Amino acid sequence: MPTPRSVHRAVLALRLVPPAVLFVASCGGAGPEPASEPEAPLFRDATTEFGLPPAPDHWPDGTYNTPEAMQGGVGLFDYDGDGRLDIFHARIPVPGDPVPAIENRLWHQTEAGTFEDVTEAAGLTSRGFGQGLCIGDIDNDGDLDLYLANFGPDRLFRNEGDGTFRDITKEAGISGNRWSTAASFFDSDADGDLDLYVVHYLRYDREKRCTDPSSRPEYCGPRSFHGWADILYRNNGDGTFTNATAEAGIVLPEKGSRARGLGIIATDLTGDGIQDVFVANDAEANQLWVGQGDGTFVDEGILRGVAVNSAGIPEASMGVVAGDIDGDGTLDLFMTHLWEENNRLYLGSKSGLFRDRSAAASLTMHDLGRTGFGCAMFDYDNDGDLDLAVANGAIRRRPPLPGAPEGFWGEYAEPNQFFEGDGTGRFRELDASAGAFVRDVRTSRGLAVGDLDGDGDLDMVVSHVDNSLTIYRNELPPGAHWVSVRAIEHGRDALGAQLFLTAGGRTQLQAVIPAASYLSSNDPVVHFGLGSAASIEEIEVRWADGTRELFRGGEDWGVDRTLVLVRGEGEVQ
């Protein structure tokens, strides 16, 4: 079995520098009882400190073309295998610019802990209208490859292993000119190769114009256009892909849902050991494509309880994230929505059915005046429970809020929100204590989570409509323990696998789902907060093909570090 270069480095760091973390990612966070308000703000704007440019002083007024209001996502990954997280930002052309310059950005983290723009040197200089992205090793060579979903032709970049990428879109068999939004690599047929699911949005008509109730120009809503069907590409194992959408059964009736998709989660969501795909749709019923074990899928979104809200109404689903909010050993789904709608929490169960428990979780009413896009579940304080972060920004004009920037986009700016979980499925909203993340009033879109500075707590990176990024550094003081786990199979990150970690007599579930949130991607390394637990008893890995393997703690297993689990080195269950 080939082993990635970055795995060698991770193992070396584990042996030589136990307290150090190489890189972290995931979504998680909550606790049995809400923690008391911290004295210092939890998240600090450290953007310029990390070397990223600040937001522009002025951003051109919008042209009311819907794609410019949707913006692009952000991805955190170690593209060059040096053990440090890098940042990819899918960006849009400047409004009104007839000849867009290079818009996407790859930010490489240096040894000094700051970021430098290496876009051109890395060969990622494609021009286009960047939307979403997904990251995974399509050829099992240990290097992370990049798929860029665009408003227009998509791009597939293969990592050459020397710090550069090569555009292999055409030779790989990727085609089409639809409006792509989210995408995810996952092993749909359990053959060991990563396949690709691409979510599509609208059949956008540039000539169509819309107005608000006051007859002023405004961005058109999703129901103004027909939707596009999604595409499933099967990996042929030789560097090429085949469109297997119809063969896999991922088809929609000619009448009914138009599937205007914006979010995706790929893992086993029904508990049968087979990979599923959840697609969050804008103003249409969501889909849960349940794997049948033979490479085909059936939409059971309505049957399973995640297609519509508890009132039977489809909502404007934007971002989506999965995690075990209530500690019952099953994955739950959280979705962001338009203002005047509530964000939704669907609790999973051992039966594979979901329930809308947004009100019971104390998540309703807090967000009626906000439009949520990016989201994350992560354990911000390492207490072993999952918390929620939501990046907000309106899509319809509103009176400027206090603190909003001047100019066109100030009428769309909104503060973000942060909710602390209690481990039982309930939350409370943190305001001033969450610091800059909730204090800033911006038009935010993508959100990704990872440990950028290697201090054992998770930071956030948020993209905004003005093509800027903000890094919110987690200022958690030392105290609670943690561990990060990288699961490896077939020489690559085990996308879709689920990890059950037992420490201090308590078992936590985390899944390897980098593609999540709104058009964004987290590091595939999963992060567990351990609270006061100073050792790990065992970790059960349920691999993407349903096989279970148990890894027991040994002399090398401590806390406050990164562990690497390689398939075949544990006890098959």
PDB file of C-alpha atoms in Angstrom, residues 41-305:
ATOM      1  CA  PRO A  41     -13.029  37.073  23.077  1.00  0.00           C
ATOM      2  CA  LEU A  42     -12.867  33.601  21.588  1.00  0.00           C
ATOM      3  CA  PHE A  43     -11.990  34.569  18.001  1.00  0.00           C
ATOM      4  CA  ARG A  44      -9.672  37.338  16.860  1.00  0.00           C
ATOM      5  CA  ASP A  45      -9.224  38.759  13.354  1.00  0.00           C
ATOM      6  CA  ALA A  46      -5.660  37.687  12.572  1.00  0.00           C
ATOM      7  CA  THR A  47      -5.839  38.149   8.795  1.00  0.00           C
ATOM      8  CA  THR A  48      -2.994  40.617   8.352  1.00  0.00           C
ATOM      9  CA  GLU A  49      -0.984  38.888  11.072  1.00  0.00           C
ATOM     10  CA  PHE A  50      -1.025  35.750   8.903  1.00  0.00           C
ATOM     11  CA  GLY A  51       0.069  37.791   5.886  1.00  0.00           C
ATOM     12  CA  LEU A  52      -3.201  37.903   3.937  1.00  0.00           C
ATOM     13  CA  PRO A  53      -4.248  41.258   2.454  1.00  0.00           C
ATOM     14  CA  PRO A  54      -7.041  43.191   4.178  1.00  0.00           C
ATOM     15  CA  ALA A  55     -10.405  43.804   2.542  1.00  0.00           C
ATOM     16  CA  PRO A  56     -10.252  46.382  -0.257  1.00  0.00           C
ATOM     17  CA  ASP A  57     -11.054  49.956   0.699  1.00  0.00           C
ATOM     18  CA  HIS A  58     -13.609  50.050  -2.082  1.00  0.00           C
ATOM     19  CA  TRP A  59     -15.341  47.276  -3.962  1.00  0.00           C
ATOM     20  CA  PRO A  60     -17.246  48.050  -7.166  1.00  0.00           C
ATOM     21  CA  ASP A  61     -21.001  48.240  -7.058  1.00  0.00           C
ATOM     22  CA  GLY A  62     -22.759  45.085  -8.153  1.00  0.00           C
ATOM     23  CA  THR A  63     -24.318  44.663 -11.580  1.00  0.00           C
ATOM     24  CA  TYR A  64     -27.253  42.580 -10.247  1.00  0.00           C
ATOM     25  CA  ASN A  65     -26.007  39.489 -12.064  1.00  0.00           C
ATOM     26  CA  THR A  66     -26.808  36.695  -9.612  1.00  0.00           C
ATOM     27  CA  PRO A  67     -23.441  34.839  -9.825  1.00  0.00           C
ATOM     28  CA  GLU A  68     -21.524  37.815  -8.390  1.00  0.00           C
ATOM     29  CA  ALA A  69     -23.651  37.694  -5.231  1.00  0.00           C
ATOM     30  CA  MET A  70     -22.970  33.979  -4.657  1.00  0.00           C
ATOM     31  CA  GLN A  71     -19.167  34.352  -4.388  1.00  0.00           C
ATOM     32  CA  GLY A  72     -16.736  31.478  -4.025  1.00  0.00           C
ATOM     33  CA  GLY A  73     -15.660  29.086  -1.303  1.00  0.00           C
ATOM     34  CA  VAL A  74     -12.437  28.457   0.572  1.00  0.00           C
ATOM     35  CA  GLY A  75     -10.412  25.279   1.046  1.00  0.00           C
ATOM     36  CA  LEU A  76      -7.851  24.335   3.711  1.00  0.00           C
ATOM     37  CA  PHE A  77      -5.384  21.611   2.746  1.00  0.00           C
ATOM     38  CA  ASP A  78      -1.690  20.749   2.785  1.00  0.00           C
ATOM     39  CA  TYR A  79      -1.018  20.852  -0.951  1.00  0.00           C
ATOM     40  CA  ASP A  80       2.768  20.381  -0.755  1.00  0.00           C
ATOM     41  CA  GLY A  81       3.002  17.841   2.085  1.00  0.00           C
ATOM     42  CA  ASP A  82       5.044  20.064   4.419  1.00  0.00           C
ATOM     43  CA  GLY A  83       2.708  19.527   7.368  1.00  0.00           C
ATOM     44  CA  ARG A  84       1.195  23.017   7.321  1.00  0.00           C
ATOM     45  CA  LEU A  85      -2.271  24.014   6.160  1.00  0.00           C
ATOM     46  CA  ASP A  86      -2.502  26.095   2.989  1.00  0.00           C
ATOM     47  CA  ILE A  87      -5.510  28.037   1.688  1.00  0.00           C
ATOM     48  CA  PHE A  88      -7.206  27.963  -1.708  1.00  0.00           C
ATOM     49  CA  HIS A  89      -9.740  30.690  -2.450  1.00  0.00           C
ATOM     50  CA  ALA A  90     -12.167  30.355  -5.374  1.00  0.00           C
ATOM     51  CA  ARG A  91     -12.915  33.923  -6.435  1.00  0.00           C
ATOM     52  CA  ILE A  92     -15.100  35.856  -8.851  1.00  0.00           C
ATOM     53  CA  PRO A  93     -14.174  38.526 -11.407  1.00  0.00           C
ATOM     54  CA  VAL A  94     -14.447  42.114 -10.265  1.00  0.00           C
ATOM     55  CA  PRO A  95     -17.977  43.349 -11.156  1.00  0.00           C
ATOM     56  CA  GLY A  96     -17.972  45.157 -14.496  1.00  0.00           C
ATOM     57  CA  ASP A  97     -14.436  44.043 -15.452  1.00  0.00           C
ATOM     58  CA  PRO A  98     -14.629  42.946 -19.121  1.00  0.00           C
ATOM     59  CA  VAL A  99     -11.264  41.123 -18.963  1.00  0.00           C
ATOM     60  CA  PRO A 100     -10.955  39.412 -15.595  1.00  0.00           C
ATOM     61  CA  ALA A 101      -7.451  38.872 -14.265  1.00  0.00           C
ATOM     62  CA  ILE A 102      -6.346  35.745 -12.431  1.00  0.00           C
ATOM     63  CA  GLU A 103      -8.988  35.483  -9.752  1.00  0.00           C
ATOM     64  CA  ASN A 104      -8.340  32.311  -7.770  1.00  0.00           C
ATOM     65  CA  ARG A 105      -5.646  32.357  -5.105  1.00  0.00           C
ATOM     66  CA  LEU A 106      -3.451  29.669  -3.550  1.00  0.00           C
ATOM     67  CA  TRP A 107      -1.885  30.820  -0.310  1.00  0.00           C
ATOM     68  CA  HIS A 108       1.093  28.750   0.883  1.00  0.00           C
ATOM     69  CA  GLN A 109       1.894  28.734   4.585  1.00  0.00           C
ATOM     70  CA  THR A 110       5.580  29.347   5.206  1.00  0.00           C
ATOM     71  CA  GLU A 111       7.725  28.033   8.044  1.00  0.00           C
ATOM     72  CA  ALA A 112       7.236  31.393   9.733  1.00  0.00           C
ATOM     73  CA  GLY A 113       3.493  30.776   9.871  1.00  0.00           C
ATOM     74  CA  THR A 114       2.490  33.445   7.366  1.00  0.00           C
ATOM     75  CA  PHE A 115       0.914  32.991   3.934  1.00  0.00           C
ATOM     76  CA  GLU A 116       2.376  33.851   0.543  1.00  0.00           C
ATOM     77  CA  ASP A 117       0.594  33.961  -2.814  1.00  0.00           C
ATOM     78  CA  VAL A 118       1.915  31.062  -4.929  1.00  0.00           C
ATOM     79  CA  THR A 119      -0.961  30.883  -7.415  1.00  0.00           C
ATOM     80  CA  GLU A 120       1.135  31.381 -10.541  1.00  0.00           C
ATOM     81  CA  ALA A 121       4.072  29.286  -9.347  1.00  0.00           C
ATOM     82  CA  ALA A 122       1.702  26.413  -8.547  1.00  0.00           C
ATOM     83  CA  GLY A 123       0.033  26.548 -11.978  1.00  0.00           C
ATOM     84  CA  LEU A 124      -3.450  27.451 -10.738  1.00  0.00           C
ATOM     85  CA  THR A 125      -3.827  30.538 -12.907  1.00  0.00           C
ATOM     86  CA  SER A 126      -7.047  29.589 -14.665  1.00  0.00           C
ATOM     87  CA  ARG A 127      -9.424  32.475 -15.258  1.00  0.00           C
ATOM     88  CA  GLY A 128     -13.090  31.999 -14.661  1.00  0.00           C
ATOM     89  CA  PHE A 129     -15.946  32.549 -12.292  1.00  0.00           C
ATOM     90  CA  GLY A 130     -14.936  30.545  -9.222  1.00  0.00           C
ATOM     91  CA  GLN A 131     -17.646  29.031  -7.050  1.00  0.00           C
ATOM     92  CA  GLY A 132     -16.985  25.824  -5.102  1.00  0.00           C
ATOM     93  CA  LEU A 133     -14.130  23.358  -4.753  1.00  0.00           C
ATOM     94  CA  CYS A 134     -13.320  19.925  -3.457  1.00  0.00           C
ATOM     95  CA  ILE A 135     -10.003  18.343  -2.613  1.00  0.00           C
ATOM     96  CA  GLY A 136      -8.929  14.700  -2.715  1.00  0.00           C
ATOM     97  CA  ASP A 137      -6.343  12.275  -4.063  1.00  0.00           C
ATOM     98  CA  ILE A 138      -7.844  11.018  -7.331  1.00  0.00           C
ATOM     99  CA  ASP A 139      -4.891   8.777  -8.272  1.00  0.00           C
ATOM    100  CA  ASN A 140      -3.904   7.454  -4.828  1.00  0.00           C
ATOM    101  CA  ASP A 141      -0.375   8.838  -5.136  1.00  0.00           C
ATOM    102  CA  GLY A 142      -0.376  10.691  -1.813  1.00  0.00           C
ATOM    103  CA  ASP A 143      -0.826  14.197  -3.247  1.00  0.00           C
ATOM    104  CA  LEU A 144      -4.033  16.197  -2.908  1.00  0.00           C
ATOM    105  CA  ASP A 145      -5.729  17.143  -6.182  1.00  0.00           C
ATOM    106  CA  LEU A 146      -8.201  19.978  -6.725  1.00  0.00           C
ATOM    107  CA  TYR A 147     -11.548  20.229  -8.486  1.00  0.00           C
ATOM    108  CA  LEU A 148     -12.806  23.743  -9.124  1.00  0.00           C
ATOM    109  CA  ALA A 149     -16.559  24.190  -9.681  1.00  0.00           C
ATOM    110  CA  ASN A 150     -17.286  27.299 -11.764  1.00  0.00           C
ATOM    111  CA  PHE A 151     -20.025  29.399 -13.234  1.00  0.00           C
ATOM    112  CA  GLY A 152     -18.914  28.093 -16.606  1.00  0.00           C
ATOM    113  CA  PRO A 153     -16.538  25.215 -17.429  1.00  0.00           C
ATOM    114  CA  ASP A 154     -15.147  23.414 -14.381  1.00  0.00           C
ATOM    115  CA  ARG A 155     -11.470  22.554 -13.940  1.00  0.00           C
ATOM    116  CA  LEU A 156      -9.687  19.489 -12.558  1.00  0.00           C
ATOM    117  CA  PHE A 157      -6.091  20.029 -11.414  1.00  0.00           C
ATOM    118  CA  ARG A 158      -3.778  17.117 -10.680  1.00  0.00           C
ATOM    119  CA  ASN A 159      -1.118  17.644  -8.042  1.00  0.00           C
ATOM    120  CA  GLU A 160       2.249  16.834  -9.619  1.00  0.00           C
ATOM    121  CA  GLY A 161       3.938  16.262  -6.261  1.00  0.00           C
ATOM    122  CA  ASP A 162       6.490  19.033  -6.742  1.00  0.00           C
ATOM    123  CA  GLY A 163       4.427  21.975  -5.547  1.00  0.00           C
ATOM    124  CA  THR A 164       2.658  22.443  -8.876  1.00  0.00           C
ATOM    125  CA  PHE A 165      -0.661  21.443 -10.424  1.00  0.00           C
ATOM    126  CA  ARG A 166      -1.569  20.509 -13.988  1.00  0.00           C
ATOM    127  CA  ASP A 167      -4.943  21.116 -15.614  1.00  0.00           C
ATOM    128  CA  ILE A 168      -6.136  17.660 -16.729  1.00  0.00           C
ATOM    129  CA  THR A 169      -9.792  18.582 -17.240  1.00  0.00           C
ATOM    130  CA  LYS A 170     -10.049  17.552 -20.871  1.00  0.00           C
ATOM    131  CA  GLU A 171      -7.895  14.426 -20.728  1.00  0.00           C
ATOM    132  CA  ALA A 172      -9.711  13.268 -17.587  1.00  0.00           C
ATOM    133  CA  GLY A 173     -13.077  13.374 -19.364  1.00  0.00           C
ATOM    134  CA  ILE A 174     -14.606  16.251 -17.384  1.00  0.00           C
ATOM    135  CA  SER A 175     -16.919  18.286 -19.597  1.00  0.00           C
ATOM    136  CA  GLY A 176     -19.904  20.579 -19.527  1.00  0.00           C
ATOM    137  CA  ASN A 177     -20.594  24.252 -19.161  1.00  0.00           C
ATOM    138  CA  ARG A 178     -23.219  24.354 -16.401  1.00  0.00           C
ATOM    139  CA  TRP A 179     -23.267  26.530 -13.299  1.00  0.00           C
ATOM    140  CA  SER A 180     -21.505  24.239 -10.822  1.00  0.00           C
ATOM    141  CA  THR A 181     -21.529  25.057  -7.128  1.00  0.00           C
ATOM    142  CA  ALA A 182     -20.538  22.385  -4.615  1.00  0.00           C
ATOM    143  CA  ALA A 183     -18.604  19.200  -5.352  1.00  0.00           C
ATOM    144  CA  SER A 184     -17.260  16.238  -3.410  1.00  0.00           C
ATOM    145  CA  PHE A 185     -14.838  13.385  -3.970  1.00  0.00           C
ATOM    146  CA  PHE A 186     -16.021  10.081  -2.490  1.00  0.00           C
ATOM    147  CA  ASP A 187     -15.840   6.370  -3.282  1.00  0.00           C
ATOM    148  CA  SER A 188     -19.318   5.727  -4.663  1.00  0.00           C
ATOM    149  CA  ASP A 189     -18.749   2.092  -5.655  1.00  0.00           C
ATOM    150  CA  ALA A 190     -16.246   0.882  -3.027  1.00  0.00           C
ATOM    151  CA  ASP A 191     -13.512   0.141  -5.573  1.00  0.00           C
ATOM    152  CA  GLY A 192     -10.809   2.159  -3.785  1.00  0.00           C
ATOM    153  CA  ASP A 193     -10.779   5.121  -6.196  1.00  0.00           C
ATOM    154  CA  LEU A 194     -12.364   8.476  -5.463  1.00  0.00           C
ATOM    155  CA  ASP A 195     -15.318   9.352  -7.673  1.00  0.00           C
ATOM    156  CA  LEU A 196     -16.704  12.861  -8.093  1.00  0.00           C
ATOM    157  CA  TYR A 197     -20.169  14.280  -7.459  1.00  0.00           C
ATOM    158  CA  VAL A 198     -20.778  17.766  -8.929  1.00  0.00           C
ATOM    159  CA  VAL A 199     -23.746  19.841  -7.743  1.00  0.00           C
ATOM    160  CA  HIS A 200     -25.331  22.253 -10.224  1.00  0.00           C
ATOM    161  CA  TYR A 201     -27.412  25.362  -9.656  1.00  0.00           C
ATOM    162  CA  LEU A 202     -29.310  27.510 -12.185  1.00  0.00           C
ATOM    163  CA  ARG A 203     -29.743  27.769 -15.927  1.00  0.00           C
ATOM    164  CA  TYR A 204     -28.895  31.427 -15.558  1.00  0.00           C
ATOM    165  CA  ASP A 205     -30.097  33.963 -18.116  1.00  0.00           C
ATOM    166  CA  ARG A 206     -27.852  37.042 -18.110  1.00  0.00           C
ATOM    167  CA  GLU A 207     -30.552  39.095 -19.818  1.00  0.00           C
ATOM    168  CA  LYS A 208     -33.138  38.578 -17.092  1.00  0.00           C
ATOM    169  CA  ARG A 209     -33.511  41.440 -14.634  1.00  0.00           C
ATOM    170  CA  CYS A 210     -35.427  41.559 -11.349  1.00  0.00           C
ATOM    171  CA  THR A 211     -36.581  44.239  -8.936  1.00  0.00           C
ATOM    172  CA  ASP A 212     -37.475  44.504  -5.255  1.00  0.00           C
ATOM    173  CA  PRO A 213     -40.924  45.542  -3.943  1.00  0.00           C
ATOM    174  CA  SER A 214     -39.882  49.182  -4.416  1.00  0.00           C
ATOM    175  CA  SER A 215     -39.108  48.542  -8.101  1.00  0.00           C
ATOM    176  CA  ARG A 216     -35.379  48.984  -7.529  1.00  0.00           C
ATOM    177  CA  PRO A 217     -32.962  46.601  -9.295  1.00  0.00           C
ATOM    178  CA  GLU A 218     -32.247  43.486  -7.225  1.00  0.00           C
ATOM    179  CA  TYR A 219     -30.652  40.065  -7.585  1.00  0.00           C
ATOM    180  CA  CYS A 220     -33.017  37.480  -9.033  1.00  0.00           C
ATOM    181  CA  GLY A 221     -34.055  34.645  -6.755  1.00  0.00           C
ATOM    182  CA  PRO A 222     -33.614  30.956  -7.630  1.00  0.00           C
ATOM    183  CA  ARG A 223     -37.212  30.443  -8.697  1.00  0.00           C
ATOM    184  CA  SER A 224     -36.622  32.878 -11.563  1.00  0.00           C
ATOM    185  CA  PHE A 225     -34.678  30.158 -13.385  1.00  0.00           C
ATOM    186  CA  HIS A 226     -34.823  26.438 -14.094  1.00  0.00           C
ATOM    187  CA  GLY A 227     -32.307  24.190 -12.386  1.00  0.00           C
ATOM    188  CA  TRP A 228     -29.589  21.904 -13.701  1.00  0.00           C
ATOM    189  CA  ALA A 229     -29.302  18.205 -12.871  1.00  0.00           C
ATOM    190  CA  ASP A 230     -26.184  17.059 -10.998  1.00  0.00           C
ATOM    191  CA  ILE A 231     -23.434  14.827 -12.403  1.00  0.00           C
ATOM    192  CA  LEU A 232     -21.675  11.788 -10.956  1.00  0.00           C
ATOM    193  CA  TYR A 233     -18.279  11.021 -12.515  1.00  0.00           C
ATOM    194  CA  ARG A 234     -16.887   7.521 -11.919  1.00  0.00           C
ATOM    195  CA  ASN A 235     -13.135   7.231 -11.522  1.00  0.00           C
ATOM    196  CA  ASN A 236     -11.791   4.713 -14.045  1.00  0.00           C
ATOM    197  CA  GLY A 237      -8.567   4.209 -12.089  1.00  0.00           C
ATOM    198  CA  ASP A 238      -6.352   5.427 -14.923  1.00  0.00           C
ATOM    199  CA  GLY A 239      -6.633   9.185 -14.506  1.00  0.00           C
ATOM    200  CA  THR A 240      -9.913   9.461 -16.409  1.00  0.00           C
ATOM    201  CA  PHE A 241     -13.557   9.747 -15.367  1.00  0.00           C
ATOM    202  CA  THR A 242     -16.810   8.602 -16.955  1.00  0.00           C
ATOM    203  CA  ASN A 243     -20.169  10.319 -16.575  1.00  0.00           C
ATOM    204  CA  ALA A 244     -22.138   7.643 -14.734  1.00  0.00           C
ATOM    205  CA  THR A 245     -25.048   9.776 -13.557  1.00  0.00           C
ATOM    206  CA  ALA A 246     -27.836   7.851 -15.283  1.00  0.00           C
ATOM    207  CA  GLU A 247     -26.201   4.483 -14.657  1.00  0.00           C
ATOM    208  CA  ALA A 248     -26.045   5.316 -10.940  1.00  0.00           C
ATOM    209  CA  GLY A 249     -29.736   6.247 -10.872  1.00  0.00           C
ATOM    210  CA  ILE A 250     -29.138   9.892  -9.996  1.00  0.00           C
ATOM    211  CA  VAL A 251     -31.985  11.174 -12.120  1.00  0.00           C
ATOM    212  CA  LEU A 252     -34.935  13.421 -11.371  1.00  0.00           C
ATOM    213  CA  PRO A 253     -38.492  13.225 -12.691  1.00  0.00           C
ATOM    214  CA  GLU A 254     -39.258  15.443 -15.652  1.00  0.00           C
ATOM    215  CA  LYS A 255     -41.728  17.304 -13.479  1.00  0.00           C
ATOM    216  CA  GLY A 256     -41.213  18.352  -9.887  1.00  0.00           C
ATOM    217  CA  SER A 257     -37.918  19.128  -8.247  1.00  0.00           C
ATOM    218  CA  ARG A 258     -35.502  21.164 -10.308  1.00  0.00           C
ATOM    219  CA  ALA A 259     -32.597  20.562  -7.919  1.00  0.00           C
ATOM    220  CA  ARG A 260     -30.968  23.947  -7.624  1.00  0.00           C
ATOM    221  CA  GLY A 261     -28.105  22.646  -5.486  1.00  0.00           C
ATOM    222  CA  LEU A 262     -25.676  24.582  -3.263  1.00  0.00           C
ATOM    223  CA  GLY A 263     -24.402  22.137  -0.637  1.00  0.00           C
ATOM    224  CA  ILE A 264     -23.188  18.547  -0.380  1.00  0.00           C
ATOM    225  CA  ILE A 265     -22.296  15.911   2.226  1.00  0.00           C
ATOM    226  CA  ALA A 266     -20.893  12.512   1.169  1.00  0.00           C
ATOM    227  CA  THR A 267     -20.656   9.712   3.743  1.00  0.00           C
ATOM    228  CA  ASP A 268     -22.842   6.948   5.174  1.00  0.00           C
ATOM    229  CA  LEU A 269     -25.845   8.832   6.556  1.00  0.00           C
ATOM    230  CA  THR A 270     -28.219   5.880   6.978  1.00  0.00           C
ATOM    231  CA  GLY A 271     -26.015   3.542   9.023  1.00  0.00           C
ATOM    232  CA  ASP A 272     -25.832   0.634   6.578  1.00  0.00           C
ATOM    233  CA  GLY A 273     -22.112   0.966   5.783  1.00  0.00           C
ATOM    234  CA  ILE A 274     -22.718   2.259   2.243  1.00  0.00           C
ATOM    235  CA  GLN A 275     -21.831   5.748   1.063  1.00  0.00           C
ATOM    236  CA  ASP A 276     -24.692   8.209   0.576  1.00  0.00           C
ATOM    237  CA  VAL A 277     -24.878  11.747  -0.834  1.00  0.00           C
ATOM    238  CA  PHE A 278     -26.937  14.573   0.620  1.00  0.00           C
ATOM    239  CA  VAL A 279     -27.600  17.593  -1.610  1.00  0.00           C
ATOM    240  CA  ALA A 280     -28.907  20.852  -0.136  1.00  0.00           C
ATOM    241  CA  ASN A 281     -31.130  22.638  -2.669  1.00  0.00           C
ATOM    242  CA  ASP A 282     -32.097  26.291  -2.852  1.00  0.00           C
ATOM    243  CA  ALA A 283     -35.891  26.762  -2.620  1.00  0.00           C
ATOM    244  CA  GLU A 284     -36.489  23.112  -3.596  1.00  0.00           C
ATOM    245  CA  ALA A 285     -36.692  19.837  -1.699  1.00  0.00           C
ATOM    246  CA  ASN A 286     -33.295  18.480  -0.655  1.00  0.00           C
ATOM    247  CA  GLN A 287     -32.140  15.069  -1.860  1.00  0.00           C
ATOM    248  CA  LEU A 288     -30.633  12.199   0.092  1.00  0.00           C
ATOM    249  CA  TRP A 289     -29.196   9.791  -2.459  1.00  0.00           C
ATOM    250  CA  VAL A 290     -28.977   6.522  -0.524  1.00  0.00           C
ATOM    251  CA  GLY A 291     -26.376   4.054  -1.764  1.00  0.00           C
ATOM    252  CA  GLN A 292     -27.733   0.628  -2.680  1.00  0.00           C
ATOM    253  CA  GLY A 293     -24.443  -1.257  -2.435  1.00  0.00           C
ATOM    254  CA  ASP A 294     -24.069  -1.824  -6.183  1.00  0.00           C
ATOM    255  CA  GLY A 295     -22.985   1.655  -7.245  1.00  0.00           C
ATOM    256  CA  THR A 296     -26.534   2.928  -7.645  1.00  0.00           C
ATOM    257  CA  PHE A 297     -28.506   5.420  -5.571  1.00  0.00           C
ATOM    258  CA  VAL A 298     -32.140   6.148  -4.715  1.00  0.00           C
ATOM    259  CA  ASP A 299     -33.415   9.516  -3.506  1.00  0.00           C
ATOM    260  CA  GLU A 300     -34.950   8.914  -0.063  1.00  0.00           C
ATOM    261  CA  GLY A 301     -34.874  12.531   1.137  1.00  0.00           C
ATOM    262  CA  ILE A 302     -38.605  12.666   1.793  1.00  0.00           C
ATOM    263  CA  LEU A 303     -38.744   9.174   3.297  1.00  0.00           C
ATOM    264  CA  ARG A 304     -35.790   9.882   5.611  1.00  0.00           C
ATOM    265  CA  GLY A 305     -37.096  13.285   6.746  1.00  0.00           C
TER     266      GLY A 305
END
